[in-house]
């Protein structure tokens, strides 16, 4: 969630009653379906937790002074079919956390062990820079076939170690980088040590190496890959493997630094393990505090762009924005081209709803095609306003990187990370939006 311009807030009921939408959804391509209740919903994820081929809805909840939790609503297909008429509440499956950030389903085999007969494993990065929200760790949650918690394990040590106070993990990614014939899956993660309410931070990009099978539920060996540079990631990174002209396996790592307001690119040489990392190639130092990075072909020309959002407290000069950077077609050419990438401002001026220290906007951009049968050309983009309090629809125009912007809904307070997917298989996209202050998650569809 958010790490200024007062406007009249839309006051939403905090009851469990179904809320009607506040805009004409059809004009923006979205239809409101209804809502479900979930305590302080912050991040949502569509993950097939029960392994039945149908996505389930995970809801991470966190707030200052409260325990962080993972909520679950099983079978998102049934959820969207019934949410308009039935009262639905997420089930808390785990609440021994401080501030749950990213959630991922582990690939098959990562946690294979005779000690635990789990159907699914989830990996959760935990902790934040506020007092009382550390020490954070990376946790593995063992779930049965119904999505119920069997046990949980920390891969990075105990949460009761006072020497780790101020340390947390924000983002993880499973990687297979050990070389030919080795299918071992490891984890890349951002790790931050924060002091004085985030005014001093030491971020790192670390590699968590999977132990041998009989020790896989213990602490994973941690190797620091990037540290002490302006491009060191604290909240955001994205990776892409490639083979260079000499035939060497490498990985491009685009990193976003919130504290240093720097977007950078590194190359990891995967011919050795742990991989060696190049010097930073600085992409941009004028894009604000970086909040999210992703590779996606938003203009439909067959070449991915780097889609980035910042996270600004200051509403002046349209500094809070979503950007797209044009990338060379070949990943092997990214490093040399990094300092001269063309940047496009997709949208800007996301003003914080109720200005205060630490509040910022926007959050994450989510590209999508409204109709799966027409998944070509320029993509649409949802932008989560975060402390802006709204969700926006960016619609493509007849020109690359030029979008019209409309407010889908103003929620009146912080809005969390939506999740998107065709959960019912009808070819259209469903979206779940966390309404943080009102303990609600709202559901939409692009189906007319």
Short mmCIF file of C-alpha atoms in Angstrom, two decimals:
data_model
loop_
_atom_site.label_atom_id
_atom_site.label_comp_id
_atom_site.label_asym_id
_atom_site.label_seq_id
_atom_site.Cartn_x
_atom_site.Cartn_y
_atom_site.Cartn_z
CA UNK A 1 0.00 0.00 0.00
CA UNK A 2 0.96 3.64 -0.10
CA UNK A 3 4.46 4.63 1.27
CA UNK A 4 -1.47 15.31 -1.54
CA UNK A 5 -5.34 17.82 -2.81
CA UNK A 6 -8.31 17.37 -0.61
CA UNK A 7 -11.43 16.41 -2.49
CA UNK A 8 -14.89 15.52 -1.35
CA UNK A 9 -14.75 11.87 -0.47
CA UNK A 10 -17.43 9.47 -1.48
CA UNK A 11 -18.58 7.95 1.80
CA UNK A 12 -19.16 4.24 1.42
CA UNK A 13 -21.10 2.13 3.85
CA UNK A 14 -19.02 -0.22 5.97
CA UNK A 15 -21.88 -2.68 6.31
CA UNK A 16 -22.04 -5.95 4.43
CA UNK A 17 -24.86 -4.68 2.22
CA UNK A 18 -24.38 -4.91 -1.52
CA UNK A 19 -23.21 -1.58 -2.94
CA UNK A 20 -24.38 -0.25 -6.27
CA UNK A 21 -21.79 1.22 -8.59
CA UNK A 22 -21.26 4.97 -8.79
CA UNK A 23 -20.53 5.31 -12.50
CA UNK A 24 -21.94 4.07 -15.77
CA UNK A 25 -19.82 0.95 -16.12
CA UNK A 26 -20.94 0.14 -19.64
CA UNK A 27 -19.35 3.33 -20.95
CA UNK A 28 -15.98 2.16 -19.61
CA UNK A 29 -16.38 -1.47 -20.56
CA UNK A 30 -16.96 -2.79 -17.05
CA UNK A 31 -20.10 -4.06 -15.33
CA UNK A 32 -20.37 -4.13 -11.56
CA UNK A 33 -21.25 -7.53 -10.10
CA UNK A 34 -21.25 -7.05 -6.32
CA UNK A 35 -18.95 -7.31 -3.35
CA UNK A 36 -17.69 -9.60 -0.62
CA UNK A 37 -16.37 -8.82 2.84
CA UNK A 38 -12.76 -9.30 3.89
CA UNK A 39 -10.81 -7.62 6.72
CA UNK A 40 -8.66 -4.65 5.54
CA UNK A 41 -8.19 -6.12 2.04
CA UNK A 42 -4.97 -4.84 0.47
CA UNK A 43 -3.75 -7.21 -2.25
CA UNK A 44 -5.79 -9.77 -4.20
CA UNK A 45 -4.51 -12.69 -6.26
CA UNK A 46 -6.26 -15.22 -8.49
CA UNK A 47 -4.57 -18.54 -7.79
CA UNK A 48 -5.81 -22.11 -8.15
CA UNK A 49 -5.22 -23.00 -4.51
CA UNK A 50 -7.42 -26.12 -4.47
CA UNK A 51 -5.91 -27.58 -7.68
CA UNK A 52 -9.28 -28.15 -9.36
CA UNK A 53 -8.46 -26.12 -12.46
CA UNK A 54 -10.49 -23.12 -11.28
CA UNK A 55 -8.94 -20.00 -9.82
CA UNK A 56 -9.59 -19.14 -6.18
CA UNK A 57 -9.39 -15.62 -4.74
CA UNK A 58 -6.67 -14.84 -2.21
CA UNK A 59 -6.96 -11.60 -0.22
CA UNK A 60 -4.00 -10.29 1.76
CA UNK A 61 -5.06 -8.05 4.64
CA UNK A 62 -2.85 -5.76 6.67
CA UNK A 63 -3.08 -2.61 8.78
CA UNK A 64 -0.94 -0.77 11.30
CA UNK A 65 -1.36 -2.35 14.73
CA UNK A 66 -3.10 -5.49 13.44
CA UNK A 67 -1.92 -8.94 12.50
CA UNK A 68 -1.53 -9.51 8.77
CA UNK A 69 -3.71 -12.24 7.28
CA UNK A 70 -4.31 -14.34 4.20
CA UNK A 71 -7.98 -14.73 3.25
CA UNK A 72 -9.44 -17.21 0.78
CA UNK A 73 -12.63 -17.41 -1.26
CA UNK A 74 -12.79 -20.75 -3.04
CA UNK A 75 -13.93 -21.10 -6.64
CA UNK A 76 -13.90 -17.65 -8.23
CA UNK A 77 -16.19 -18.93 -10.99
CA UNK A 78 -18.99 -19.62 -8.52
CA UNK A 79 -18.15 -16.39 -6.73
CA UNK A 80 -18.86 -14.17 -9.74
CA UNK A 81 -22.01 -16.13 -10.53
CA UNK A 82 -23.48 -15.62 -7.06
CA UNK A 83 -21.94 -12.44 -5.66
CA UNK A 84 -24.91 -10.25 -6.65
CA UNK A 85 -27.36 -12.28 -4.56
CA UNK A 86 -25.37 -13.98 -1.81
CA UNK A 87 -23.42 -12.62 1.15
CA UNK A 88 -19.82 -13.80 0.81
CA UNK A 89 -16.99 -13.45 3.29
CA UNK A 90 -13.39 -14.52 2.86
CA UNK A 91 -12.08 -17.22 5.17
CA UNK A 92 -8.88 -16.39 7.02
CA UNK A 93 -6.52 -19.29 6.49
CA UNK A 94 -3.39 -17.76 8.06
CA UNK A 95 -2.90 -14.74 10.33
CA UNK A 96 0.52 -15.13 11.94
CA UNK A 97 2.01 -12.39 9.75
CA UNK A 98 2.96 -8.75 10.08
CA UNK A 99 2.25 -7.31 6.62
CA UNK A 100 1.76 -9.88 3.81
CA UNK A 101 2.96 -8.53 0.47
CA UNK A 102 3.34 -10.67 -2.62
CA UNK A 103 1.76 -14.13 -2.79
CA UNK A 104 2.73 -16.87 -5.25
CA UNK A 105 1.91 -20.50 -5.80
CA UNK A 106 5.07 -22.59 -5.75
CA UNK A 107 5.82 -24.66 -8.86
CA UNK A 108 5.30 -28.39 -8.48
CA UNK A 109 8.11 -30.16 -6.68
CA UNK A 110 9.70 -27.17 -4.96
CA UNK A 111 8.59 -28.30 -1.51
CA UNK A 112 8.34 -32.04 -2.10
CA UNK A 113 9.01 -33.74 1.20
CA UNK A 114 7.79 -36.82 2.98
CA UNK A 115 7.25 -34.74 6.11
CA UNK A 116 4.22 -32.80 4.83
CA UNK A 117 1.51 -34.13 2.54
CA UNK A 118 0.40 -30.80 1.05
CA UNK A 119 -1.68 -30.30 -2.08
CA UNK A 120 -0.52 -26.71 -2.64
CA UNK A 121 2.28 -24.51 -1.39
CA UNK A 122 2.00 -20.73 -1.24
CA UNK A 123 4.98 -18.43 -0.74
CA UNK A 124 4.33 -15.11 1.03
CA UNK A 125 6.74 -12.16 1.37
CA UNK A 126 6.06 -10.41 4.66
CA UNK A 127 6.75 -7.16 6.50
CA UNK A 128 6.78 -3.39 5.97
CA UNK A 129 8.61 -0.26 7.09
CA UNK A 130 6.12 0.79 9.79
CA UNK A 131 6.97 0.12 13.45
CA UNK A 132 5.60 -3.22 14.57
CA UNK A 133 5.51 -4.66 11.04
CA UNK A 134 8.85 -6.48 11.19
CA UNK A 135 10.81 -8.73 11.32
CA UNK A 136 9.39 -9.89 8.01
CA UNK A 137 10.28 -13.17 6.37
CA UNK A 138 9.50 -15.30 3.34
CA UNK A 139 7.00 -17.97 4.36
CA UNK A 140 5.93 -21.23 2.76
CA UNK A 141 2.33 -22.23 3.53
CA UNK A 142 1.35 -25.87 3.16
CA UNK A 143 -2.33 -26.26 2.19
CA UNK A 144 -4.51 -29.33 1.78
CA UNK A 145 -6.83 -29.97 -1.17
CA UNK A 146 -9.52 -27.74 0.35
CA UNK A 147 -7.16 -24.82 0.81
CA UNK A 148 -6.90 -25.27 4.57
CA UNK A 149 -3.58 -24.58 6.26
CA UNK A 150 -1.62 -27.67 7.32
CA UNK A 151 1.52 -25.93 8.52
CA UNK A 152 3.76 -23.00 7.69
CA UNK A 153 7.50 -22.53 7.55
CA UNK A 154 9.82 -19.55 7.37
CA UNK A 155 12.50 -19.84 4.70
CA UNK A 156 14.48 -16.91 6.11
CA UNK A 157 14.66 -17.49 9.87
CA UNK A 158 12.51 -16.80 12.88
CA UNK A 159 10.29 -13.73 13.26
CA UNK A 160 11.37 -13.53 16.90
CA UNK A 161 14.96 -12.53 16.19
CA UNK A 162 15.40 -8.98 17.57
CA UNK A 163 18.48 -8.50 15.40
CA UNK A 164 16.21 -8.63 12.35
CA UNK A 165 13.88 -5.89 13.55
CA UNK A 166 13.33 -3.41 10.69
CA UNK A 167 13.90 -6.08 8.00
CA UNK A 168 11.21 -7.19 5.56
CA UNK A 169 10.71 -8.83 2.16
CA UNK A 170 8.40 -7.20 -0.42
CA UNK A 171 8.52 -9.21 -3.66
CA UNK A 172 9.49 -12.74 -4.66
CA UNK A 173 9.90 -14.58 -7.95
CA UNK A 174 10.62 -18.26 -8.59
CA UNK A 175 13.59 -18.76 -10.91
CA UNK A 176 15.34 -21.76 -12.48
CA UNK A 177 18.87 -20.53 -13.03
CA UNK A 178 21.26 -23.33 -12.03
CA UNK A 179 22.17 -24.43 -15.52
CA UNK A 180 21.58 -27.19 -18.04
CA UNK A 181 19.97 -30.31 -16.61
CA UNK A 182 19.34 -28.80 -13.18
CA UNK A 183 15.63 -28.23 -12.60
CA UNK A 184 16.06 -26.81 -9.10
CA UNK A 185 13.82 -23.82 -8.49
CA UNK A 186 15.12 -20.98 -6.33
CA UNK A 187 13.65 -17.63 -5.26
CA UNK A 188 14.67 -14.06 -6.04
CA UNK A 189 13.46 -11.55 -3.45
CA UNK A 190 13.74 -7.92 -2.46
CA UNK A 191 14.93 -7.50 1.10
CA UNK A 192 14.88 -4.17 2.93
CA UNK A 193 16.24 -3.06 6.26
CA UNK A 194 14.36 0.08 7.29
CA UNK A 195 14.83 2.46 10.21
CA UNK A 196 13.23 5.71 11.38
CA UNK A 197 9.86 5.14 9.67
CA UNK A 198 11.50 4.39 6.35
CA UNK A 199 13.68 7.49 6.28
CA UNK A 200 16.74 5.24 6.17
CA UNK A 201 16.70 2.08 4.11
CA UNK A 202 19.16 -0.58 3.03
CA UNK A 203 17.62 -2.55 0.15
CA UNK A 204 18.99 -5.70 -1.46
CA UNK A 205 18.09 -8.14 -4.19
CA UNK A 206 18.79 -11.57 -2.73
CA UNK A 207 18.79 -15.13 -3.98
CA UNK A 208 17.23 -17.78 -1.73
CA UNK A 209 18.75 -21.13 -2.71
CA UNK A 210 16.62 -24.24 -2.32
CA UNK A 211 18.28 -26.76 0.02
CA UNK A 212 18.39 -30.48 -0.59
CA UNK A 213 15.03 -32.21 -0.27
CA UNK A 214 15.23 -33.26 3.34
CA UNK A 215 16.02 -29.71 4.43
CA UNK A 216 13.70 -27.82 2.12
CA UNK A 217 11.44 -26.72 4.99
CA UNK A 218 14.31 -25.10 6.85
CA UNK A 219 16.13 -21.84 6.16
CA UNK A 220 17.21 -21.34 2.56
CA UNK A 221 20.72 -20.01 1.99
CA UNK A 222 20.59 -16.29 1.20
CA UNK A 223 23.02 -14.66 -1.24
CA UNK A 224 23.05 -10.92 -1.87
CA UNK A 225 23.11 -10.17 -5.61
CA UNK A 226 22.62 -6.38 -5.67
CA UNK A 227 23.27 -3.98 -2.82
CA UNK A 228 24.39 -0.42 -2.20
CA UNK A 229 23.67 0.99 -5.67
CA UNK A 230 21.08 3.58 -6.66
CA UNK A 231 19.32 0.92 -8.73
CA UNK A 232 19.02 -1.59 -5.90
CA UNK A 233 15.36 -2.67 -5.78
CA UNK A 234 13.28 -2.31 -2.65
CA UNK A 235 9.77 -2.99 -3.98
CA UNK A 236 10.05 -3.75 -7.70
CA UNK A 237 11.99 -5.89 -10.15
CA UNK A 238 11.27 -7.93 -13.30
CA UNK A 239 13.37 -10.57 -15.05
CA UNK A 240 13.82 -12.03 -18.53
CA UNK A 241 16.22 -14.84 -19.49
CA UNK A 242 18.13 -14.80 -22.78
CA UNK A 243 21.21 -16.18 -24.52
CA UNK A 244 23.87 -13.69 -25.59
CA UNK A 245 25.86 -13.69 -28.85
CA UNK A 246 28.46 -15.99 -27.30
CA UNK A 247 25.81 -18.54 -26.31
CA UNK A 248 25.93 -17.73 -22.59
CA UNK A 249 22.71 -17.97 -20.58
CA UNK A 250 21.94 -14.67 -18.93
CA UNK A 251 19.10 -12.91 -17.18
CA UNK A 252 18.11 -9.28 -17.60
CA UNK A 253 16.94 -7.83 -14.29
CA UNK A 254 15.12 -4.50 -14.40
CA UNK A 255 15.04 -2.98 -10.93
CA UNK A 256 13.05 -0.13 -9.45
CA UNK A 257 14.32 1.82 -6.47
CA UNK A 258 11.69 3.63 -4.43
CA UNK A 259 14.13 5.33 -2.10
CA UNK A 260 16.59 6.42 -4.82
CA UNK A 261 13.97 7.10 -7.55
CA UNK A 262 16.04 5.08 -10.01
CA UNK A 263 15.14 2.60 -12.73
CA UNK A 264 18.06 0.37 -13.69
CA UNK A 265 18.99 -2.79 -15.57
CA UNK A 266 21.47 -5.48 -14.61
CA UNK A 267 22.63 -8.62 -16.37
CA UNK A 268 23.11 -11.82 -14.40
CA UNK A 269 25.56 -14.35 -15.86
CA UNK A 270 23.92 -17.75 -15.33
CA UNK A 271 26.97 -19.77 -16.35
CA UNK A 272 27.96 -19.85 -12.68
CA UNK A 273 25.95 -20.28 -9.49
CA UNK A 274 25.18 -18.08 -7.70
CA UNK A 275 25.16 -15.87 -10.78
CA UNK A 276 27.52 -12.94 -11.15
CA UNK A 277 25.88 -9.54 -11.66
CA UNK A 278 26.95 -6.72 -13.95
CA UNK A 279 27.23 -3.07 -13.05
CA UNK A 280 23.97 -1.13 -13.22
CA UNK A 281 22.87 0.35 -16.54
CA UNK A 282 20.76 3.32 -15.46
CA UNK A 283 17.52 3.65 -17.41
CA UNK A 284 15.99 6.66 -15.65
CA UNK A 285 16.56 8.84 -12.60
CA UNK A 286 13.68 11.22 -13.34
CA UNK A 287 10.66 8.95 -13.01
CA UNK A 288 10.05 9.36 -9.28
CA UNK A 289 10.00 6.67 -6.59
CA UNK A 290 9.57 3.42 -8.54
CA UNK A 291 6.72 1.20 -7.36
CA UNK A 292 6.13 -1.46 -10.03
CA UNK A 293 7.84 -2.86 -13.13
CA UNK A 294 6.63 -5.39 -15.71
CA UNK A 295 7.29 -6.50 -19.28
CA UNK A 296 4.21 -6.42 -21.52
CA UNK A 297 3.43 -5.70 -25.17
CA UNK A 298 0.88 -2.92 -24.58
CA UNK A 299 0.78 -1.70 -28.19
CA UNK A 300 0.47 -5.14 -29.76
CA UNK A 301 3.46 -4.89 -32.11
CA UNK A 302 5.05 -8.14 -30.92
CA UNK A 303 7.76 -6.42 -28.85
CA UNK A 304 7.42 -6.02 -25.10
CA UNK A 305 7.57 -2.64 -23.41
CA UNK A 306 8.68 -1.93 -19.86
CA UNK A 307 5.58 -0.73 -17.98
CA UNK A 308 6.38 1.23 -14.83
CA UNK A 309 4.48 3.11 -12.15
CA UNK A 310 5.88 5.46 -9.55
CA UNK A 311 4.45 6.26 -6.12
CA UNK A 312 4.44 9.99 -5.34
CA UNK A 313 3.35 11.95 -2.29
CA UNK A 314 3.45 15.27 -4.21
CA UNK A 315 0.49 15.97 -6.52
CA UNK A 316 2.12 18.95 -8.21
CA UNK A 317 3.47 19.03 -11.79
CA UNK A 318 1.74 15.74 -12.65
CA UNK A 319 4.62 13.80 -11.18
CA UNK A 320 2.61 10.71 -10.14
CA UNK A 321 2.44 8.63 -13.27
CA UNK A 322 2.48 5.43 -15.31
CA UNK A 323 5.22 5.16 -17.93
CA UNK A 324 6.08 2.87 -20.84
CA UNK A 325 9.64 2.45 -22.08
CA UNK A 326 10.32 1.10 -25.56
CA UNK A 327 12.65 -1.90 -25.47
CA UNK A 328 14.79 -3.41 -28.26
CA UNK A 329 13.30 -6.55 -29.79
CA UNK A 330 16.20 -8.68 -28.55
CA UNK A 331 16.73 -8.95 -24.79
CA UNK A 332 20.48 -9.23 -25.42
CA UNK A 333 20.39 -5.60 -26.64
CA UNK A 334 18.64 -4.16 -23.59
CA UNK A 335 21.73 -3.51 -21.48
CA UNK A 336 23.53 -1.37 -24.06
CA UNK A 337 20.31 0.48 -24.91
CA UNK A 338 19.21 1.09 -21.30
CA UNK A 339 20.45 4.68 -20.93
CA UNK A 340 18.66 5.79 -24.11
CA UNK A 341 15.28 4.05 -23.91
CA UNK A 342 12.36 6.18 -25.12
CA UNK A 343 9.92 6.93 -22.29
CA UNK A 344 6.21 7.59 -22.81
CA UNK A 345 3.93 8.98 -20.10
CA UNK A 346 0.79 6.87 -20.28
CA UNK A 347 -1.10 8.75 -17.53
CA UNK A 348 -0.17 11.24 -14.81
CA UNK A 349 -1.50 13.46 -12.05
CA UNK A 350 -2.89 10.87 -9.62
CA UNK A 351 -3.58 13.13 -6.64
CA UNK A 352 -3.65 11.69 -3.14
CA UNK A 353 -7.16 11.75 -1.73
CA UNK A 354 -6.47 12.66 1.90
CA UNK A 355 -2.90 14.00 2.04
CA UNK A 356 -0.75 12.88 4.93
CA UNK A 357 2.79 11.69 5.54
CA UNK A 358 3.50 8.43 3.77
CA UNK A 359 0.44 8.53 1.49
CA UNK A 360 1.18 8.27 -2.22
CA UNK A 361 -0.20 7.36 -5.64
CA UNK A 362 -0.61 5.61 -7.99
CA UNK A 363 -0.28 1.89 -7.31
CA UNK A 364 -0.09 -0.85 -9.94
CA UNK A 365 -1.07 -0.72 -13.65
CA UNK A 366 -2.78 -3.88 -14.97
CA UNK A 367 -2.93 -4.30 -18.78
CA UNK A 368 -5.76 -6.39 -20.26
CA UNK A 369 -7.82 -7.21 -23.33
CA UNK A 370 -11.55 -6.85 -22.51
CA UNK A 371 -12.57 -9.61 -24.93
CA UNK A 372 -10.45 -12.73 -25.19
CA UNK A 373 -11.64 -13.31 -28.76
CA UNK A 374 -10.07 -9.98 -29.75
CA UNK A 375 -6.80 -10.17 -27.85
CA UNK A 376 -4.71 -8.24 -30.36
CA UNK A 377 -3.59 -4.66 -30.85
CA UNK A 378 -3.31 -2.03 -28.16
CA UNK A 379 -4.16 -3.14 -24.64
CA UNK A 380 -6.40 -1.41 -22.11
CA UNK A 381 -4.93 -0.66 -18.67
CA UNK A 382 -6.47 -0.56 -15.20
CA UNK A 383 -4.61 1.74 -12.79
CA UNK A 384 -4.97 1.22 -9.06
CA UNK A 385 -4.95 4.67 -7.45
CA UNK A 386 -3.81 3.40 -4.04
CA UNK A 387 -4.00 6.46 -1.72
CA UNK A 388 -5.67 8.30 -4.60
CA UNK A 389 -8.80 6.36 -3.62
CA UNK A 390 -9.97 5.42 -7.12
CA UNK A 391 -9.57 2.90 -9.92
CA UNK A 392 -9.01 4.19 -13.45
CA UNK A 393 -9.60 2.76 -16.91
CA UNK A 394 -7.01 3.77 -19.52
CA UNK A 395 -8.39 3.17 -23.01
CA UNK A 396 -6.15 3.04 -26.09
CA UNK A 397 -6.58 5.64 -28.81
CA UNK A 398 -5.50 5.46 -32.43
CA UNK A 399 -1.92 6.27 -31.48
CA UNK A 400 0.63 4.13 -29.66
CA UNK A 401 1.15 5.09 -26.00
CA UNK A 402 -1.69 7.65 -26.06
CA UNK A 403 -4.58 6.77 -23.73
CA UNK A 404 -7.79 8.35 -22.56
CA UNK A 405 -8.41 8.14 -18.82
CA UNK A 406 -11.68 7.73 -16.94
CA UNK A 407 -12.46 7.03 -13.31
CA UNK A 408 -14.18 3.69 -12.90
CA UNK A 409 -15.03 4.35 -9.29
CA UNK A 410 -14.01 6.56 -6.38
CA UNK A 411 -13.99 4.45 -3.21
CA UNK A 412 -13.40 7.26 -0.73
CA UNK A 413 -10.19 5.86 0.74
CA UNK A 414 -7.24 3.65 -0.10
CA UNK A 415 -7.81 1.09 -2.83
CA UNK A 416 -5.68 -2.05 -2.99
CA UNK A 417 -4.16 -4.22 -5.70
CA UNK A 418 -6.83 -5.66 -8.01
CA UNK A 419 -6.59 -9.08 -9.58
CA UNK A 420 -7.85 -9.95 -13.08
CA UNK A 421 -8.64 -13.03 -15.10
CA UNK A 422 -11.31 -14.88 -17.03
CA UNK A 423 -12.39 -16.92 -14.03
CA UNK A 424 -15.58 -18.34 -15.57
CA UNK A 425 -14.22 -19.15 -19.01
CA UNK A 426 -16.65 -16.96 -20.96
CA UNK A 427 -13.92 -15.07 -22.80
CA UNK A 428 -14.31 -11.88 -20.75
CA UNK A 429 -12.25 -10.52 -17.86
CA UNK A 430 -13.31 -10.43 -14.23
CA UNK A 431 -11.67 -8.06 -11.76
CA UNK A 432 -11.60 -7.97 -7.95
CA UNK A 433 -10.84 -4.60 -6.31
CA UNK A 434 -9.92 -4.30 -2.59
CA UNK A 435 -11.84 -1.46 -0.90
CA UNK A 436 -9.42 -1.21 2.00
CA UNK A 437 -11.22 1.11 4.46
CA UNK A 438 -14.59 -0.58 4.07
CA UNK A 439 -13.52 -4.22 4.41
CA UNK A 440 -14.94 -5.03 0.97
CA UNK A 441 -13.72 -6.53 -2.29
CA UNK A 442 -15.70 -5.42 -5.36
CA UNK A 443 -16.18 -7.60 -8.44
CA UNK A 444 -16.51 -6.44 -12.06
CA UNK A 445 -16.65 -8.04 -15.50
CA UNK A 446 -16.01 -6.83 -19.04
CA UNK A 447 -18.90 -8.99 -20.27
CA UNK A 448 -21.56 -6.65 -21.75
#
